[in-house]
Coordinates of C-alpha atoms in Angstrom, one line a residue:
Chain A
X117 CA 41.3 -29.1 32.8
X118 CA 39.3 -30.4 29.8
X119 CA 40.5 -29.1 26.5
X120 CA 37.7 -28.4 23.9
X121 CA 37.6 -30.5 20.9
X122 CA 35.5 -31.5 17.9
X123 CA 34.6 -35.2 16.9
X124 CA 33.9 -36.4 13.5
X125 CA 32.2 -39.7 12.9
X126 CA 33.1 -41.6 9.7
X127 CA 31.8 -44.7 8.1
X128 CA 35.2 -45.3 6.7
X129 CA 38.7 -45.4 8.2
X130 CA 40.2 -44.2 5.0
X131 CA 38.2 -41.0 5.2
X132 CA 39.3 -40.5 8.8
X133 CA 42.8 -40.7 7.7
X134 CA 42.2 -38.3 5.0
X135 CA 40.7 -35.9 7.5
X136 CA 43.8 -36.1 9.7
X137 CA 46.0 -35.2 6.8
X138 CA 43.8 -32.3 5.8
X139 CA 43.5 -30.9 9.4
X140 CA 47.1 -31.2 10.0
X141 CA 47.8 -29.1 6.8
X142 CA 45.4 -26.5 8.2
X143 CA 47.6 -26.3 11.3
X144 CA 45.7 -28.3 13.7
X145 CA 47.6 -30.5 16.2
X146 CA 46.5 -33.3 18.5
X147 CA 44.4 -36.0 17.1
X148 CA 42.9 -39.1 18.6
X149 CA 41.2 -41.7 16.1
X150 CA 38.9 -44.5 17.3
X151 CA 37.8 -47.4 15.4
X152 CA 36.7 -51.1 15.7
X153 CA 39.8 -52.2 13.7
X154 CA 43.3 -50.8 13.4
X155 CA 43.5 -49.0 10.1
X156 CA 46.7 -48.8 8.1
X157 CA 45.9 -45.5 6.6
X158 CA 45.2 -43.9 9.9
X159 CA 48.4 -45.1 11.4
X160 CA 50.2 -43.7 8.4
X161 CA 48.4 -40.3 8.6
X162 CA 49.2 -40.0 12.4
X163 CA 52.9 -40.8 11.8
X164 CA 53.1 -42.3 15.4
X165 CA 56.3 -44.3 14.8
X166 CA 57.2 -47.7 16.3
X167 CA 55.7 -48.8 19.5
X168 CA 58.1 -49.1 22.3
X169 CA 56.6 -52.4 23.5
X170 CA 59.2 -54.4 21.8
X171 CA 61.7 -53.0 24.2
X172 CA 59.7 -54.5 27.1
X173 CA 59.8 -57.9 25.4
X174 CA 63.4 -57.8 25.0
X175 CA 64.1 -56.7 28.5
X176 CA 61.8 -59.4 29.9
X177 CA 63.3 -62.0 27.7
X178 CA 66.9 -61.2 28.9
X179 CA 65.9 -60.8 32.5
X180 CA 64.0 -64.2 32.4
X181 CA 67.0 -65.9 30.7
X182 CA 69.4 -64.6 33.3
X183 CA 67.1 -65.4 36.2
X184 CA 66.7 -68.9 34.9
X185 CA 70.5 -69.6 34.9
X186 CA 70.9 -67.6 38.3
X187 CA 68.2 -69.7 40.0
X188 CA 69.4 -73.0 39.0
X189 CA 73.1 -72.3 39.5
X190 CA 72.6 -70.7 42.8
X191 CA 70.3 -73.2 44.2
X192 CA 72.5 -76.1 43.0
X193 CA 75.5 -74.4 44.7
X194 CA 73.5 -74.4 48.1
X195 CA 74.2 -78.1 48.5
X196 CA 77.3 -79.3 46.5
X197 CA 75.7 -82.6 45.8
X198 CA 76.7 -84.5 42.6
X199 CA 73.5 -85.9 41.1
X200 CA 73.8 -88.6 38.3
X201 CA 77.5 -87.9 37.8
X202 CA 77.0 -84.5 36.2
X203 CA 78.5 -81.2 37.4
X204 CA 76.8 -79.4 40.2
X205 CA 76.2 -76.4 38.0
X206 CA 75.1 -78.5 34.9
X207 CA 74.5 -75.8 32.2
X208 CA 72.8 -78.1 29.6
X209 CA 69.8 -79.1 31.6
X210 CA 69.5 -75.5 33.0
X211 CA 69.0 -74.3 29.5
X212 CA 65.5 -75.6 29.7
X213 CA 64.7 -73.6 32.8
X214 CA 66.3 -70.4 31.4
X215 CA 64.4 -70.8 28.1
X216 CA 61.0 -71.2 29.8
X217 CA 61.6 -68.3 32.1
X218 CA 62.8 -66.1 29.2
X219 CA 59.5 -66.8 27.5
X220 CA 57.5 -66.3 30.7
X221 CA 59.2 -63.1 31.6
X222 CA 59.2 -61.8 28.1
X223 CA 55.5 -62.5 27.8
X224 CA 54.6 -60.8 31.0
X225 CA 56.8 -57.8 30.3
X226 CA 55.1 -57.4 26.9
X227 CA 51.7 -57.4 28.6
X228 CA 53.1 -54.8 31.0
X229 CA 54.3 -52.7 28.0
X230 CA 50.9 -52.9 26.3
X231 CA 49.1 -51.8 29.5
X232 CA 51.5 -49.0 30.3
X233 CA 51.6 -47.4 26.8
X234 CA 48.0 -48.0 25.8
X235 CA 47.1 -46.6 29.2
X236 CA 44.9 -49.6 30.3
X237 CA 42.9 -50.3 32.3
X238 CA 41.0 -47.1 31.9
X239 CA 38.2 -46.6 34.4
X240 CA 36.5 -43.6 33.0
X241 CA 35.3 -43.1 29.3
X242 CA 37.3 -40.7 27.3
X243 CA 36.1 -37.4 26.0
X244 CA 34.2 -37.7 22.7
X245 CA 33.6 -41.5 23.1
X246 CA 31.0 -43.2 21.2
X247 CA 29.8 -46.9 21.5
X248 CA 29.7 -47.0 17.7
X249 CA 33.5 -46.8 17.7
X250 CA 33.6 -50.6 18.7
X251 CA 31.1 -51.5 16.1
X252 CA 31.2 -50.0 12.6
X253 CA 32.2 -46.4 12.8
X254 CA 35.6 -44.5 13.0
X255 CA 35.8 -41.4 15.1
X256 CA 38.3 -38.6 14.9
X257 CA 38.8 -36.2 17.7
X258 CA 40.6 -32.9 17.1
X259 CA 41.7 -30.9 20.0
X260 CA 41.3 -27.2 19.3
X261 CA 40.6 -23.9 20.9
X262 CA 37.0 -22.7 20.8
X263 CA 37.6 -20.0 18.1
X264 CA 39.0 -22.6 15.7
X265 CA 36.2 -25.2 16.2
X266 CA 34.2 -24.0 13.4
X267 CA 37.0 -24.4 11.1
X268 CA 37.7 -28.0 12.3
X269 CA 34.0 -28.8 12.0
X270 CA 34.0 -27.6 8.4
X271 CA 37.1 -29.6 7.5
X272 CA 35.7 -32.8 9.1
X273 CA 32.4 -32.4 7.2
X274 CA 34.3 -31.9 3.9
X275 CA 36.3 -35.0 4.6
X276 CA 33.1 -37.0 4.7
X277 CA 32.1 -37.1 8.3
X278 CA 28.6 -38.3 8.8
X279 CA 28.1 -36.4 12.1
X280 CA 30.2 -33.7 13.7
X281 CA 29.9 -32.6 17.3
X282 CA 31.8 -30.4 19.8
X283 CA 33.0 -32.0 23.1
Chain K
X349 CA 24.6 -64.6 0.1
X350 CA 24.7 -61.0 1.2
X351 CA 28.3 -59.8 1.7
X352 CA 29.1 -59.4 5.5
X353 CA 29.2 -56.0 7.1
X354 CA 30.7 -54.8 10.3
X355 CA 27.3 -54.5 11.8
X356 CA 26.1 -57.9 10.5
X357 CA 29.5 -59.5 12.1
X358 CA 28.5 -58.0 15.5
X359 CA 25.1 -59.1 15.3
X360 CA 25.8 -62.7 14.3
X361 CA 28.7 -63.2 17.0
X362 CA 26.9 -61.5 19.8
X363 CA 23.8 -63.6 19.0
X364 CA 25.7 -66.6 20.1
X365 CA 26.0 -65.0 23.6
X366 CA 22.3 -64.7 24.2
X367 CA 20.7 -66.7 26.9
X368 CA 20.8 -70.3 26.0
X369 CA 18.0 -72.8 25.5
X370 CA 17.0 -76.1 27.2
X371 CA 19.5 -78.2 25.2
X372 CA 22.3 -76.2 26.5
X373 CA 21.3 -76.6 30.2
X374 CA 20.6 -80.3 29.6
X375 CA 24.2 -80.7 28.3
X376 CA 25.6 -78.6 31.0
X377 CA 23.7 -80.8 33.7
X378 CA 25.0 -84.0 32.0
X379 CA 28.5 -82.6 32.1
X380 CA 28.4 -81.5 35.7
X381 CA 27.1 -85.0 36.6
X382 CA 30.0 -86.7 35.0
X383 CA 32.5 -84.2 36.7
X384 CA 30.9 -84.9 40.0
X385 CA 31.3 -88.7 39.5
X386 CA 35.0 -88.1 38.6
X387 CA 35.4 -85.9 41.7
X388 CA 33.9 -88.7 43.8
X389 CA 36.3 -91.2 42.3
X390 CA 39.3 -88.9 43.1
X391 CA 38.0 -88.4 46.5
X392 CA 37.8 -92.2 47.0
X393 CA 41.3 -92.5 45.8
X394 CA 42.6 -89.8 48.3
X395 CA 40.7 -91.6 51.1
X396 CA 41.8 -95.1 50.3
X397 CA 45.2 -94.5 48.7
X398 CA 46.6 -94.8 45.3
X399 CA 46.3 -98.6 45.4
X400 CA 42.6 -98.1 44.0
X401 CA 44.3 -97.2 40.8
X402 CA 45.8 -100.2 38.7
X403 CA 49.3 -98.6 39.1
X404 CA 51.8 -101.0 40.6
X405 CA 55.2 -102.4 39.9
X406 CA 56.4 -102.2 37.1
X407 CA 53.8 -99.9 35.6
X408 CA 53.9 -96.9 37.8
X409 CA 52.7 -94.6 35.3
X410 CA 49.4 -95.4 33.7
X411 CA 46.1 -93.7 32.7
X412 CA 46.8 -90.5 34.7
X413 CA 50.1 -89.7 32.9
X414 CA 48.4 -90.8 29.7
X415 CA 45.7 -88.4 30.2
X416 CA 48.3 -85.6 31.2
X417 CA 50.3 -86.2 28.0
X418 CA 47.0 -86.4 25.8
X419 CA 45.6 -83.2 27.2
X420 CA 48.9 -81.2 26.9
X421 CA 49.0 -82.3 23.3
X422 CA 45.4 -81.2 22.7
X423 CA 46.5 -77.8 24.0
X424 CA 49.1 -77.5 21.3
X425 CA 47.1 -76.7 18.1
X426 CA 45.4 -73.7 19.9
X427 CA 48.7 -71.8 19.9
X428 CA 49.7 -73.2 16.6
X429 CA 46.8 -71.8 14.9
X430 CA 46.6 -68.5 16.9
X431 CA 50.5 -67.8 16.9
X432 CA 52.3 -69.7 14.2
X433 CA 49.6 -69.2 11.5
X434 CA 49.5 -65.5 12.6
X435 CA 53.2 -65.1 11.9
X436 CA 52.7 -66.8 8.6
X437 CA 49.9 -64.4 7.8
X438 CA 47.5 -67.3 7.1
X439 CA 44.3 -65.4 6.7
X440 CA 42.0 -68.5 7.1
X441 CA 43.0 -68.8 10.8
X442 CA 40.9 -65.8 11.6
X443 CA 37.6 -67.7 12.0
X444 CA 38.9 -70.6 13.9
X445 CA 41.7 -69.2 16.1
X446 CA 39.5 -68.0 19.0
X447 CA 37.8 -71.4 19.6
X448 CA 41.3 -73.0 19.2
X449 CA 42.9 -70.7 21.7
X450 CA 40.1 -71.3 24.1
X451 CA 40.6 -75.1 23.7
X452 CA 44.3 -74.6 24.5
X453 CA 43.5 -72.8 27.8
X454 CA 40.9 -75.5 28.9
X455 CA 43.0 -78.4 27.8
X456 CA 45.9 -77.2 29.9
X457 CA 43.6 -76.6 32.8
X458 CA 42.7 -80.3 32.4
X459 CA 46.2 -81.5 31.9
X460 CA 47.5 -79.6 34.9
X461 CA 45.1 -81.7 37.2
X462 CA 46.7 -85.0 36.4
X463 CA 50.1 -84.7 37.9
X464 CA 48.1 -83.7 41.1
X465 CA 45.7 -86.6 40.7
X466 CA 48.6 -88.9 40.2
X467 CA 50.3 -87.8 43.5
X468 CA 49.7 -90.0 46.5
X469 CA 49.5 -87.1 48.7
X470 CA 48.0 -84.3 46.4
X471 CA 48.1 -81.6 49.3
X472 CA 51.9 -81.7 49.0
X473 CA 51.9 -80.6 45.3
X474 CA 53.8 -77.4 46.3
X475 CA 57.0 -79.5 47.0
X476 CA 57.4 -79.1 43.0
X477 CA 57.7 -75.4 43.4
X478 CA 61.3 -74.0 43.5
X479 CA 61.7 -73.2 47.2
X480 CA 64.2 -74.8 49.6
X481 CA 63.1 -77.2 52.4
X482 CA 64.2 -76.7 56.1
X483 CA 67.8 -77.9 55.2
X484 CA 68.2 -75.4 52.4
X485 CA 67.9 -78.3 49.9
X486 CA 66.4 -77.0 46.6
X487 CA 64.5 -79.1 43.9
X488 CA 66.8 -80.8 41.4
X489 CA 66.8 -78.7 38.3
X490 CA 68.4 -81.6 36.4
X491 CA 65.2 -83.5 36.6
X492 CA 62.8 -83.5 33.7
X493 CA 60.0 -83.6 36.1
X494 CA 61.0 -80.1 37.2
X495 CA 61.4 -78.8 33.8
X496 CA 57.9 -79.9 33.2
X497 CA 56.7 -77.8 36.0
X498 CA 58.3 -74.8 34.4
X499 CA 57.2 -75.6 30.9
X500 CA 53.5 -76.3 31.8
X501 CA 53.4 -73.3 34.2
X502 CA 54.8 -71.0 31.6
X503 CA 52.6 -72.3 28.8
X504 CA 49.5 -72.0 31.0
X505 CA 50.4 -68.4 32.0
X506 CA 51.3 -67.3 28.3
X507 CA 48.3 -69.0 26.7
X508 CA 45.9 -67.4 29.2
X509 CA 47.4 -64.1 28.6
X510 CA 47.5 -64.4 24.8
X511 CA 43.9 -65.6 24.9
X512 CA 42.8 -62.7 27.0
X513 CA 44.8 -60.1 25.1
X514 CA 43.2 -61.2 21.8
X515 CA 39.7 -60.9 23.5
X516 CA 40.1 -57.3 24.6
X517 CA 38.7 -55.5 21.5
X518 CA 35.8 -58.0 21.2
X519 CA 34.8 -57.6 24.8
X520 CA 34.8 -53.8 24.3
X521 CA 32.3 -54.4 21.4
X522 CA 30.2 -56.7 23.7
X523 CA 30.2 -54.1 26.4
X524 CA 29.0 -51.4 24.0
X525 CA 26.2 -53.5 22.6
X526 CA 24.8 -55.1 25.8
X527 CA 23.0 -53.8 28.8
X528 CA 22.7 -54.5 32.5
X529 CA 25.0 -56.8 34.4
X530 CA 26.5 -58.0 31.0
X531 CA 27.6 -54.6 30.2
X532 CA 29.3 -54.2 33.6
X533 CA 31.0 -57.7 33.2
X534 CA 32.3 -57.0 29.8
X535 CA 33.2 -53.4 30.7
X536 CA 35.6 -54.7 33.5
X537 CA 37.0 -57.5 31.4
X538 CA 37.8 -55.2 28.4
X539 CA 39.8 -52.8 30.7
X540 CA 38.0 -49.9 29.4
X541 CA 39.3 -50.4 25.8
X542 CA 38.3 -47.5 23.6
X543 CA 39.8 -48.5 20.2
X544 CA 42.0 -45.4 20.1
X545 CA 44.9 -45.2 17.7
X546 CA 47.2 -45.3 20.7
X547 CA 45.6 -48.4 22.0
X548 CA 45.7 -50.2 18.7
X549 CA 49.4 -49.3 17.9
X550 CA 50.7 -50.8 21.2
X551 CA 48.3 -53.6 21.2
X552 CA 49.2 -54.8 17.7
X553 CA 52.9 -54.5 18.5
X554 CA 52.4 -56.5 21.7
X555 CA 50.3 -59.1 20.0
X556 CA 53.0 -59.7 17.4
X557 CA 55.6 -60.3 20.1
X558 CA 53.2 -62.5 22.1
X559 CA 52.8 -64.6 18.8
X560 CA 56.7 -64.6 18.4
X561 CA 57.2 -65.8 22.1
X562 CA 54.3 -68.4 21.9
X563 CA 55.8 -70.1 18.8
X564 CA 59.0 -71.4 20.3
X565 CA 57.1 -72.0 23.6
X566 CA 54.6 -74.3 21.9
X567 CA 57.5 -76.4 20.4
X568 CA 59.3 -76.5 23.7
X569 CA 56.5 -77.7 25.9
X570 CA 55.8 -81.0 24.3
X571 CA 59.4 -81.5 23.9
X572 CA 59.8 -81.1 27.6
X573 CA 56.9 -83.5 28.2
X574 CA 58.6 -86.1 25.8
X575 CA 61.9 -85.8 27.8
X576 CA 60.1 -86.9 30.9
X577 CA 60.3 -90.2 29.0
X578 CA 63.3 -89.9 26.8
X579 CA 65.7 -88.9 29.7
X580 CA 65.2 -92.3 31.4
X581 CA 66.7 -95.5 30.3
X582 CA 63.4 -97.5 29.8
X583 CA 63.5 -99.3 26.5
X584 CA 60.8 -97.8 24.3
X585 CA 61.4 -94.4 26.0
X586 CA 65.0 -93.7 25.8
X587 CA 65.1 -92.3 22.1
X588 CA 66.3 -89.1 20.5
X589 CA 63.2 -88.7 18.2
X590 CA 60.8 -88.2 21.1
X591 CA 60.8 -84.4 21.0
X592 CA 59.7 -83.9 17.4
X593 CA 57.7 -87.1 17.5
X594 CA 55.7 -85.8 20.5
X595 CA 55.3 -82.2 19.0
X596 CA 53.9 -83.6 15.8
X597 CA 51.6 -86.0 17.7
X598 CA 50.4 -83.0 19.7
X599 CA 49.5 -80.9 16.9
X600 CA 47.9 -84.0 15.2
X601 CA 45.7 -84.5 18.1
X602 CA 45.0 -80.8 18.7
X603 CA 44.0 -80.2 15.0
X604 CA 41.5 -83.1 15.3
X605 CA 40.0 -81.8 18.5
X606 CA 39.6 -78.3 16.8
X607 CA 37.6 -79.9 14.0
X608 CA 35.6 -82.1 16.6
X609 CA 34.7 -79.0 18.5
X610 CA 34.1 -76.5 15.6
X611 CA 31.8 -78.6 13.5
X612 CA 29.0 -78.8 16.2
X613 CA 29.6 -75.2 17.2
X614 CA 29.1 -74.1 13.6
X615 CA 26.0 -76.0 13.3
X616 CA 24.4 -75.0 16.6
X617 CA 25.4 -71.2 16.4
X618 CA 24.7 -71.1 12.7
X619 CA 28.2 -69.7 11.9
X620 CA 28.2 -70.9 8.3
X621 CA 29.1 -67.5 7.0
X622 CA 32.2 -67.4 9.0
X623 CA 33.5 -71.0 9.4
X624 CA 33.6 -71.8 5.8
X625 CA 34.3 -75.3 4.3
X626 CA 37.6 -73.9 3.1
X627 CA 38.7 -73.4 6.8
X628 CA 37.9 -77.2 7.6
X629 CA 39.6 -78.1 4.4
X630 CA 42.8 -76.3 5.5
X631 CA 42.7 -78.0 8.9
X632 CA 42.3 -81.3 7.1
X633 CA 45.3 -80.6 5.0
X634 CA 47.4 -79.7 8.1
X635 CA 46.2 -83.0 9.5
X636 CA 47.5 -84.9 6.5
X637 CA 50.9 -83.3 7.3
X638 CA 51.1 -84.2 10.9
X639 CA 49.6 -87.6 10.2
X640 CA 52.4 -88.4 7.8
X641 CA 55.0 -87.1 10.4
X642 CA 53.4 -89.2 13.0
X643 CA 53.3 -92.3 10.6
X644 CA 57.0 -91.8 9.9
X645 CA 57.9 -91.4 13.5
X646 CA 56.2 -94.9 14.1
X647 CA 58.3 -96.4 11.4
X648 CA 61.5 -94.8 12.6
X649 CA 60.9 -96.1 16.2
X650 CA 60.9 -99.6 14.9
X651 CA 63.9 -98.9 12.6
X652 CA 65.9 -97.5 15.5
X653 CA 64.9 -100.5 17.8
X654 CA 66.1 -102.8 15.0
X655 CA 69.2 -100.9 14.0
X656 CA 70.4 -100.4 17.6
X657 CA 71.1 -104.0 17.9
X658 CA 69.9 -103.7 21.5
X659 CA 67.9 -106.8 22.5
X660 CA 65.7 -105.0 25.0
X661 CA 64.6 -102.4 22.5
X662 CA 64.0 -105.3 20.0
X663 CA 61.8 -107.2 22.6
X664 CA 59.7 -104.0 23.5
X665 CA 58.9 -103.1 20.0
X666 CA 58.1 -106.7 19.0
X667 CA 55.9 -107.0 22.1
X668 CA 54.2 -103.7 21.2
X669 CA 53.0 -105.0 17.8
X670 CA 52.3 -108.5 18.8
X671 CA 52.0 -108.8 22.7
X672 CA 49.4 -107.9 25.1
X673 CA 49.0 -104.4 24.0
X674 CA 48.8 -105.2 20.3
X675 CA 45.0 -104.1 20.0
X676 CA 45.9 -100.6 21.4
X677 CA 49.0 -100.4 19.2
X678 CA 47.0 -101.2 16.0
X679 CA 44.3 -98.7 17.0
X680 CA 47.0 -96.2 17.4
X681 CA 48.6 -96.9 14.0
X682 CA 45.3 -97.2 12.1
X683 CA 43.7 -94.2 13.5
X684 CA 46.6 -91.7 13.6
X685 CA 48.7 -92.7 10.5
X686 CA 46.4 -94.5 8.1
X687 CA 42.9 -93.0 8.6
X688 CA 44.0 -89.4 8.0
X689 CA 45.3 -90.3 4.6
X690 CA 41.7 -90.3 3.5
X691 CA 41.9 -86.5 3.7
X692 CA 43.9 -86.7 0.5
X693 CA 40.5 -87.3 -1.2
X694 CA 38.8 -84.0 -1.7
X695 CA 35.4 -85.3 -1.1
X696 CA 36.3 -86.6 2.2
X697 CA 37.8 -83.5 3.5
X698 CA 34.9 -81.4 2.5
X699 CA 32.2 -83.6 4.0
X700 CA 31.3 -82.8 7.6
X701 CA 30.4 -86.2 8.4
X702 CA 33.7 -87.6 7.2
X703 CA 35.6 -84.7 9.0
X704 CA 34.0 -85.4 12.3
X705 CA 34.4 -89.1 12.0
X706 CA 38.0 -89.0 11.1
X707 CA 38.9 -86.3 13.8
X708 CA 37.1 -88.5 16.5
X709 CA 39.1 -91.4 15.3
X710 CA 42.3 -89.4 15.6
X711 CA 41.4 -88.2 19.1
X712 CA 40.9 -91.9 20.1
X713 CA 44.1 -92.9 18.4
X714 CA 46.2 -90.3 20.0
X715 CA 45.0 -91.2 23.5
X716 CA 46.0 -94.8 22.8
X717 CA 49.4 -93.7 21.4
X718 CA 50.2 -92.1 24.7
X719 CA 48.9 -95.3 26.5
X720 CA 51.0 -97.6 24.4
X721 CA 54.1 -95.5 24.7
X722 CA 53.8 -95.2 28.5
X723 CA 52.3 -98.5 29.6
X724 CA 53.7 -101.0 26.9
X725 CA 57.2 -99.8 27.5
X726 CA 57.0 -100.0 31.3
X727 CA 55.2 -103.4 31.3
X728 CA 58.0 -105.1 29.2
X729 CA 61.4 -103.5 30.2
X730 CA 64.6 -105.6 30.6
X731 CA 64.4 -109.0 32.3
X732 CA 61.2 -111.1 32.2
X733 CA 61.2 -111.1 36.0
X734 CA 60.2 -107.4 36.0
X735 CA 57.4 -107.7 33.5
X736 CA 54.0 -106.9 34.5
X737 CA 50.6 -106.0 33.1
X738 CA 48.5 -103.0 33.7
X739 CA 44.7 -102.3 33.2
X740 CA 43.0 -99.0 34.4
X741 CA 40.5 -99.5 37.2
X742 CA 37.0 -97.9 37.5
X743 CA 38.6 -95.1 39.5
X744 CA 41.0 -94.2 36.7
X745 CA 38.3 -94.6 34.0
X746 CA 35.9 -92.3 36.1
X747 CA 38.5 -89.7 36.5
X748 CA 39.3 -89.9 32.9
X749 CA 35.7 -89.4 31.9
X750 CA 35.4 -86.5 34.4
X751 CA 38.4 -84.8 32.8
X752 CA 36.8 -84.9 29.3
X753 CA 33.6 -83.5 31.0
X754 CA 35.5 -80.9 32.8
X755 CA 37.1 -79.8 29.4
X756 CA 33.6 -79.6 27.9
X757 CA 32.2 -77.7 30.8
X758 CA 34.7 -74.9 30.3
X759 CA 34.0 -75.0 26.6
X760 CA 30.3 -74.6 27.1
X761 CA 30.7 -71.7 29.5
X762 CA 33.1 -70.0 26.9
X763 CA 30.7 -70.5 24.0
X764 CA 27.9 -68.6 25.9
X765 CA 30.0 -66.0 27.7
X766 CA 32.6 -65.0 25.1
X767 CA 32.6 -64.3 21.4
X768 CA 33.7 -67.7 19.9
X769 CA 34.7 -66.1 16.5
X770 CA 36.9 -62.9 16.8
X771 CA 34.7 -60.1 15.6
X772 CA 37.6 -57.7 15.3
X773 CA 39.7 -59.9 13.1
X774 CA 36.8 -60.9 10.9
X775 CA 36.2 -57.2 10.5
X776 CA 39.7 -56.4 9.6
X777 CA 39.5 -58.8 6.7
X778 CA 36.3 -57.5 5.2
X779 CA 36.6 -55.1 2.2
X780 CA 36.9 -51.4 3.1
X781 CA 33.3 -50.4 2.2
X782 CA 31.8 -52.9 4.6
X783 CA 32.3 -50.5 7.5

């Protein structure tokens, strides 16, 4: 089911951020802000909190480090062959492999985290999407029932929207 | 000059991706011809055997490994600029980082070819991968050559991913402002990016962690490459300063390559409003730092050889400066450690001609540095009975020329198909009202 909504198009991210604050005060819930660049005021207005992507990085890094040591130690034990007078499980040289795998797994897990949480790749355009949002305009989409759409439109215009349309 | 606006940025950068002119196709044809010649030389080597290269006892590592180390080095400054300067919040990196990152990716693609070319039977390259043979014997993880496989493999994967992640918002802009097959092409590559607050929030967080991971990685990669040498007992290689010495050298050569490539790019694409003289000046200042470190490392190498009291070390270093490879050695010292000091003069580091001249000099000097370290050490180790000279043959020189063409080929494609300056990051730095 597609929820109805209203999109306001702004020339400035600060105005969009201001509109979020105003609409929230009037009791609206559910916003999406689109823009060509991330805007600090928008992020503050949406009060979204810290992204969980960092947990992926940590998990990937720890897993990579552990797999690095596990791979090197386990494979060395498959043949108890002393090479160069060093112990069979020689931890010092294995640090290099563990480090590289920690970075590799950490990076791949970070990529996975970004893709999962940003919901990418996305095959179909979102509701209310506009090509200008990757150029020089910011968009604010407010989800609202049809009876409150007029109020949302008025608030968006008041906040400085250049253009307002229903979706 | 008019202050830049968001729309102007899009227009200027997307203009660089319009269908190219005759000069571009001419250059592309030339580059392809050189690549084909290099491929022919490699084919000849595979058919005839490694003996067609000048490699023999005692110099078993020559031009191929020199090229490998050189190209890995070139790959370093891209990540330095995109990750380390990002973490330091150096705002001037914005205009240059995309090209530097592309350079990293292409340089590592070039570097990765050389261990394969150096193999007598390149079709067995997969023996380097960690899997057991039929007797359950695994690769030896105590070997620096295997560390190299992991370091280069990781670096390649992470730098490609980092490059791609940085491109996503720009690809979305390209998608929205083009039509036809280009729109489809950029649409697929941009993964359907919409620029929503949710996307930005996770993207920025991810980007920060990528930079944080890439920073120690970049230091580790050339350290590992240096250990290929330092872990052995060859005089001239067996040294504890090799890791920092190689990392500084790598960044030195990489920065020079960034300037060598960006200056013509700026001119051809008319990007004067984006790539400001200040950016080149900052790159030149960084080159002064790395040049001084490299010069210091050259001195310390000689000091260590003298202070060690080891006759073989003495002999190798004396031979480097005065022996058969003395011309290469003095090219290395002059071009890497002395020439960059000219950047102390403001007029030199703000003049495009000087910038280009000195960076080309550093590129040449750094290639010779690798040659001197690798070849001159092997040629003169221990007893005189085992000494021997090495000169590259036409096969090695052709493959080397082919590798430069291969690097340039990818860069030419990049310049036409992808935005060579980050539109998003340039916009982020514009004042609020420019939107």
